[in-house]
PDB file of C-alpha atoms in Angstrom:
ATOM      1  CA  UNK A   6     211.724  86.840  76.920  1.00 88.00           C
ATOM      2  CA  UNK A   7     213.166  90.137  75.786  1.00 91.00           C
ATOM      3  CA  UNK A   8     210.790  92.847  74.628  1.00 92.00           C
ATOM      4  CA  UNK A   9     211.677  95.875  72.552  1.00 88.00           C
ATOM      5  CA  UNK A  10     209.807  98.242  74.896  1.00 84.00           C
ATOM      6  CA  UNK A  11     208.575  98.204  78.482  1.00 83.00           C
ATOM      7  CA  UNK A  12     204.990  98.693  77.274  1.00 83.00           C
ATOM      8  CA  UNK A  13     205.219  95.325  75.476  1.00 89.00           C
ATOM      9  CA  UNK A  14     206.473  93.603  78.637  1.00 88.00           C
ATOM     10  CA  UNK A  15     203.634  95.061  80.685  1.00 85.00           C
ATOM     11  CA  UNK A  16     201.045  94.133  78.036  1.00 88.00           C
ATOM     12  CA  UNK A  17     202.382  90.544  78.034  1.00 92.00           C
ATOM     13  CA  UNK A  18     202.047  90.429  81.835  1.00 88.00           C
ATOM     14  CA  UNK A  19     198.434  91.576  81.550  1.00 87.00           C
ATOM     15  CA  UNK A  20     197.674  88.913  78.929  1.00 91.00           C
ATOM     16  CA  UNK A  21     199.329  86.255  81.113  1.00 92.00           C
ATOM     17  CA  UNK A  22     197.359  87.343  84.178  1.00 87.00           C
ATOM     18  CA  UNK A  23     194.091  86.857  82.305  1.00 87.00           C
ATOM     19  CA  UNK A  24     195.208  83.600  80.708  1.00 94.00           C
ATOM     20  CA  UNK A  25     195.121  85.006  77.176  1.00 94.00           C
ATOM     21  CA  UNK A  26     197.348  83.030  74.830  1.00 97.00           C
ATOM     22  CA  UNK A  27     199.782  85.194  72.877  1.00 98.00           C
ATOM     23  CA  UNK A  28     202.834  85.072  70.643  1.00 97.00           C
ATOM     24  CA  UNK A  29     205.415  87.828  70.487  1.00 97.00           C
ATOM     25  CA  UNK A  30     206.300  89.096  67.009  1.00 96.00           C
ATOM     26  CA  UNK A  31     205.466  85.763  65.347  1.00 96.00           C
ATOM     27  CA  UNK A  32     205.069  87.008  61.781  1.00 96.00           C
ATOM     28  CA  UNK A  33     206.425  89.649  59.474  1.00 95.00           C
ATOM     29  CA  UNK A  34     204.057  90.775  56.746  1.00 95.00           C
ATOM     30  CA  UNK A  35     205.824  91.610  53.492  1.00 92.00           C
ATOM     31  CA  UNK A  36     204.607  95.005  52.311  1.00 90.00           C
ATOM     32  CA  UNK A  37     207.113  95.724  49.540  1.00 89.00           C
ATOM     33  CA  UNK A  38     209.224  93.619  47.177  1.00 81.00           C
ATOM     34  CA  UNK A  39     212.212  94.634  45.065  1.00 83.00           C
ATOM     35  CA  UNK A  40     212.670  94.027  41.341  1.00 86.00           C
ATOM     36  CA  UNK A  41     213.974  90.502  42.025  1.00 84.00           C
ATOM     37  CA  UNK A  42     210.892  89.624  44.074  1.00 79.00           C
ATOM     38  CA  UNK A  43     212.699  89.726  47.427  1.00 81.00           C
ATOM     39  CA  UNK A  44     211.087  91.233  50.495  1.00 77.00           C
ATOM     40  CA  UNK A  45     212.144  94.886  50.708  1.00 79.00           C
ATOM     41  CA  UNK A  46     209.827  96.161  53.433  1.00 86.00           C
ATOM     42  CA  UNK A  47     207.566  94.656  56.022  1.00 91.00           C
ATOM     43  CA  UNK A  48     205.734  94.996  59.284  1.00 94.00           C
ATOM     44  CA  UNK A  49     206.007  92.795  62.371  1.00 95.00           C
ATOM     45  CA  UNK A  50     203.166  93.464  64.835  1.00 96.00           C
ATOM     46  CA  UNK A  51     204.103  93.089  68.491  1.00 96.00           C
ATOM     47  CA  UNK A  52     201.558  90.443  69.506  1.00 97.00           C
ATOM     48  CA  UNK A  53     199.339  87.804  68.005  1.00 98.00           C
ATOM     49  CA  UNK A  54     196.365  86.515  69.997  1.00 97.00           C
ATOM     50  CA  UNK A  55     195.558  83.142  68.356  1.00 97.00           C
ATOM     51  CA  UNK A  56     192.176  82.587  70.015  1.00 96.00           C
ATOM     52  CA  UNK A  57     191.002  86.013  68.846  1.00 96.00           C
ATOM     53  CA  UNK A  58     192.941  85.725  65.555  1.00 97.00           C
ATOM     54  CA  UNK A  59     194.120  89.289  66.180  1.00 97.00           C
ATOM     55  CA  UNK A  60     197.465  91.059  65.777  1.00 97.00           C
ATOM     56  CA  UNK A  61     198.228  93.941  68.122  1.00 95.00           C
ATOM     57  CA  UNK A  62     200.786  96.684  67.649  1.00 94.00           C
ATOM     58  CA  UNK A  63     201.514  98.852  70.690  1.00 90.00           C
ATOM     59  CA  UNK A  64     202.772 102.359  70.091  1.00 86.00           C
ATOM     60  CA  UNK A  65     203.566 104.754  72.915  1.00 74.00           C
ATOM     61  CA  UNK A  66     206.248 106.699  71.074  1.00 67.00           C
ATOM     62  CA  UNK A  67     206.417 109.971  69.177  1.00 68.00           C
ATOM     63  CA  UNK A  68     203.886 110.998  66.539  1.00 69.00           C
ATOM     64  CA  UNK A  69     206.233 110.312  63.613  1.00 73.00           C
ATOM     65  CA  UNK A  70     206.500 106.643  64.621  1.00 79.00           C
ATOM     66  CA  UNK A  71     202.760 106.433  65.325  1.00 87.00           C
ATOM     67  CA  UNK A  72     202.045 107.705  61.812  1.00 86.00           C
ATOM     68  CA  UNK A  73     204.469 105.168  60.313  1.00 88.00           C
ATOM     69  CA  UNK A  74     202.890 102.300  62.276  1.00 90.00           C
ATOM     70  CA  UNK A  75     199.395 103.414  61.263  1.00 92.00           C
ATOM     71  CA  UNK A  76     200.454 103.426  57.624  1.00 92.00           C
ATOM     72  CA  UNK A  77     201.966  99.941  57.901  1.00 93.00           C
ATOM     73  CA  UNK A  78     198.925  98.545  59.721  1.00 95.00           C
ATOM     74  CA  UNK A  79     196.678 100.023  57.011  1.00 95.00           C
ATOM     75  CA  UNK A  80     198.842  98.406  54.311  1.00 94.00           C
ATOM     76  CA  UNK A  81     198.599  95.034  56.083  1.00 96.00           C
ATOM     77  CA  UNK A  82     194.795  95.401  56.056  1.00 95.00           C
ATOM     78  CA  UNK A  83     194.856  96.259  52.350  1.00 95.00           C
ATOM     79  CA  UNK A  84     197.307  93.553  51.246  1.00 94.00           C
ATOM     80  CA  UNK A  85     196.108  90.843  53.651  1.00 96.00           C
ATOM     81  CA  UNK A  86     192.335  91.441  53.933  1.00 96.00           C
ATOM     82  CA  UNK A  87     191.760  88.373  56.132  1.00 96.00           C
ATOM     83  CA  UNK A  88     194.232  89.612  58.766  1.00 96.00           C
ATOM     84  CA  UNK A  89     192.833  91.462  61.770  1.00 97.00           C
ATOM     85  CA  UNK A  90     195.168  94.036  63.290  1.00 96.00           C
ATOM     86  CA  UNK A  91     194.703  96.694  65.973  1.00 94.00           C
ATOM     87  CA  UNK A  92     197.069  99.515  66.890  1.00 92.00           C
ATOM     88  CA  UNK A  93     196.997 100.467  70.575  1.00 89.00           C
ATOM     89  CA  UNK A  94     197.945 104.098  71.057  1.00 86.00           C
ATOM     90  CA  UNK A  95     199.564 105.759  74.068  1.00 79.00           C
ATOM     91  CA  UNK A  96     196.182 106.694  75.544  1.00 81.00           C
ATOM     92  CA  UNK A  97     195.010 103.052  75.206  1.00 83.00           C
ATOM     93  CA  UNK A  98     198.178 101.889  76.919  1.00 78.00           C
ATOM     94  CA  UNK A  99     197.787 104.393  79.756  1.00 79.00           C
ATOM     95  CA  UNK A 100     194.166 103.292  80.244  1.00 82.00           C
ATOM     96  CA  UNK A 101     195.429  99.731  80.656  1.00 79.00           C
ATOM     97  CA  UNK A 102     198.090 100.799  83.165  1.00 77.00           C
ATOM     98  CA  UNK A 103     195.526 102.551  85.320  1.00 79.00           C
ATOM     99  CA  UNK A 104     192.650 100.097  84.901  1.00 80.00           C
ATOM    100  CA  UNK A 105     194.711  97.036  85.771  1.00 76.00           C
ATOM    101  CA  UNK A 106     197.041  98.633  88.301  1.00 73.00           C
ATOM    102  CA  UNK A 107     200.227  98.109  86.316  1.00 70.00           C
ATOM    103  CA  UNK A 108     201.469 101.569  87.338  1.00 59.00           C
ATOM    104  CA  UNK A 109     200.257 103.925  90.079  1.00 49.00           C
ATOM    105  CA  UNK A 110     197.769 106.409  88.572  1.00 44.00           C
ATOM    106  CA  UNK A 111     199.480 109.301  90.374  1.00 42.00           C
ATOM    107  CA  UNK A 112     202.499 108.866  88.116  1.00 39.00           C
ATOM    108  CA  UNK A 113     200.302 109.218  85.061  1.00 47.00           C
ATOM    109  CA  UNK A 114     197.786 111.893  86.052  1.00 45.00           C
ATOM    110  CA  UNK A 115     199.149 114.614  83.737  1.00 49.00           C
ATOM    111  CA  UNK A 116     199.504 112.278  80.757  1.00 49.00           C
ATOM    112  CA  UNK A 117     196.406 110.182  81.300  1.00 46.00           C
ATOM    113  CA  UNK A 118     193.601 112.742  81.142  1.00 49.00           C
ATOM    114  CA  UNK A 119     190.214 111.446  80.137  1.00 48.00           C
ATOM    115  CA  UNK A 120     188.936 109.659  77.090  1.00 48.00           C
ATOM    116  CA  UNK A 121     187.053 106.708  75.763  1.00 49.00           C
ATOM    117  CA  UNK A 122     187.933 103.270  77.136  1.00 47.00           C
ATOM    118  CA  UNK A 123     190.102 100.901  75.159  1.00 46.00           C
ATOM    119  CA  UNK A 124     188.355  99.029  72.351  1.00 49.00           C
ATOM    120  CA  UNK A 125     189.850  95.908  70.839  1.00 50.00           C
ATOM    121  CA  UNK A 126     187.276  95.456  68.107  1.00 49.00           C
ATOM    122  CA  UNK A 127     188.916  95.959  64.743  1.00 48.00           C
ATOM    123  CA  UNK A 128     185.835  96.224  62.577  1.00 51.00           C
ATOM    124  CA  UNK A 129     185.056  99.785  63.635  1.00 46.00           C
ATOM    125  CA  UNK A 130     187.699 102.423  64.493  1.00 47.00           C
ATOM    126  CA  UNK A 131     187.822 103.509  68.110  1.00 44.00           C
ATOM    127  CA  UNK A 132     187.456 107.117  69.139  1.00 42.00           C
ATOM    128  CA  UNK A 133     191.188 106.969  69.936  1.00 44.00           C
ATOM    129  CA  UNK A 134     192.141 106.247  66.318  1.00 46.00           C
ATOM    130  CA  UNK A 135     193.505 109.357  64.633  1.00 45.00           C
ATOM    131  CA  UNK A 136     191.570 110.676  61.652  1.00 43.00           C
ATOM    132  CA  UNK A 137     192.438 108.793  58.471  1.00 38.00           C
ATOM    133  CA  UNK A 138     193.894 111.883  56.787  1.00 39.00           C
ATOM    134  CA  UNK A 139     196.306 112.424  59.693  1.00 38.00           C
ATOM    135  CA  UNK A 140     197.447 108.818  59.589  1.00 38.00           C
ATOM    136  CA  UNK A 141     198.197 109.075  55.875  1.00 38.00           C
ATOM    137  CA  UNK A 142     199.871 112.485  55.917  1.00 36.00           C
ATOM    138  CA  UNK A 143     203.466 111.365  56.522  1.00 34.00           C
TER     139      UNK A 143
END
């Protein structure tokens, strides 16, 4: 399978190792429609975990893209209230790399720093989630 980013490939390997069923980009959520009623904008989360009924979007890129993904994930939550979605940020991803030995920690020491462990619950924001105002600013 071809992934758009190395972080997605490594996350899939982690899910496989732990026997967690997943689908890669299985659904696009329509977020905007044009005057004719055709889809004009959408969001395709990276992973769907069927047993957990949870979509996961991984973002390890620049802040502009993180802000855009946060906005789209928020719109999915608003327009599809029964859909559970979690955005994993760069710090979450780096925690996974170190915790599960996907990359040597020495390569990440400057970037990794310290912080709260990864949380996959979607009902309460993690300490890694940016403040709501920041996520909506762009």
